[in-house]
């Protein structure tokens, strides 16, 4: 799904560009569907942060557990964590 706002990441992260594109496409016709895609986008970003920064993951960690781990809390800016928690809760 082509995106207005997420094409800049397509070459390195096509799955994220697709999720962002679907969220854009659904925002008016299916806002709940758009939020589902945005949450999946947030989860994928956090998993990538864990991988890139070498954070230790427990098996079967949930999105909430990843966001509240001490290593994530101590290394990620509050403004980013707040936005990811918003996506998780909504």
Coordinates of C-alpha atoms in Angstrom, one line a residue:
X1 CA 0.0 0.0 0.0
X2 CA 1.6 3.2 -1.1
X3 CA 1.7 5.9 1.6
X4 CA 1.8 9.7 1.7
X5 CA 3.8 9.9 4.9
X6 CA 5.7 6.6 5.1
X7 CA 7.3 6.1 1.7
X8 CA 10.7 7.4 3.0
X9 CA 11.1 4.2 4.9
X10 CA 9.9 1.8 2.2
X11 CA 13.4 0.9 0.9
X12 CA 14.6 -0.2 4.4
X13 CA 11.4 -1.2 6.1
X14 CA 8.6 -2.0 3.5
X15 CA 6.4 -3.7 6.1
X16 CA 6.3 -0.5 8.2
X17 CA 5.6 1.6 5.1
X18 CA 2.7 -0.7 4.3
X19 CA 1.3 -0.5 7.8
X20 CA 1.5 3.3 7.7
X21 CA -0.1 3.3 4.2
X22 CA -3.0 1.2 5.3
X23 CA -3.6 3.4 8.4
X24 CA -3.7 6.4 6.1
X25 CA -6.1 4.7 3.8
X26 CA -8.4 3.6 6.6
X27 CA -8.4 6.8 8.7
X28 CA -11.8 8.1 7.6
X29 CA -13.6 5.0 6.3
X30 CA -12.5 2.8 9.2
X31 CA -10.8 4.7 12.1
X32 CA -10.7 1.6 14.3
X33 CA -8.9 -0.3 11.5
X34 CA -6.5 2.6 11.2
X35 CA -5.7 2.4 14.9
X36 CA -5.1 -1.4 14.6
X37 CA -2.6 -0.8 11.8
X38 CA -0.9 2.0 13.8
X39 CA -0.6 -0.2 16.9
X40 CA 1.0 -2.9 14.7
X41 CA 3.3 -0.2 13.4
X42 CA 4.2 0.8 17.0
X43 CA 4.8 -2.8 18.0
X44 CA 7.0 -3.5 15.0
X45 CA 9.0 -0.3 15.7
X46 CA 9.6 -1.3 19.3
X47 CA 10.7 -4.8 18.3
X48 CA 13.2 -3.3 15.9
X49 CA 14.4 -0.9 18.7
X50 CA 15.0 -3.9 20.9
X51 CA 17.0 -5.6 18.2
X52 CA 19.0 -2.6 17.1
X53 CA 19.9 -1.5 20.7
X54 CA 20.5 -5.1 21.9
X55 CA 17.9 -5.0 24.6
X56 CA 17.2 -8.3 26.3
X57 CA 13.8 -9.8 25.6
X58 CA 12.0 -12.4 27.6
X59 CA 10.2 -15.0 25.5
X60 CA 6.7 -14.0 24.5
X61 CA 7.0 -10.4 25.8
X62 CA 3.9 -8.3 25.2
X63 CA 3.9 -4.8 23.7
X64 CA 3.2 -3.4 27.2
X65 CA 6.0 -5.4 28.8
X66 CA 8.5 -4.1 26.2
X67 CA 7.4 -0.5 26.7
X68 CA 7.7 -0.7 30.5
X69 CA 10.9 -2.6 30.8
X70 CA 13.7 -0.7 32.5
X71 CA 16.0 -0.9 29.5
X72 CA 13.3 0.7 27.3
X73 CA 12.3 3.3 29.9
X74 CA 15.9 4.3 30.6
X75 CA 16.9 4.7 26.9
X76 CA 13.9 6.0 25.0
X77 CA 12.7 9.6 25.3
X78 CA 9.5 10.1 27.2
X79 CA 7.7 11.8 24.3
X80 CA 8.2 8.6 22.2
X81 CA 7.2 6.3 25.0
X82 CA 4.0 8.4 25.5
X83 CA 3.0 8.1 21.9
X84 CA 3.6 4.3 21.9
X85 CA 1.6 3.9 25.0
X86 CA -1.2 5.9 23.4
X87 CA -1.2 3.6 20.4
X88 CA -1.2 0.6 22.8
X89 CA -4.1 1.8 24.9
X90 CA -6.3 3.1 22.0

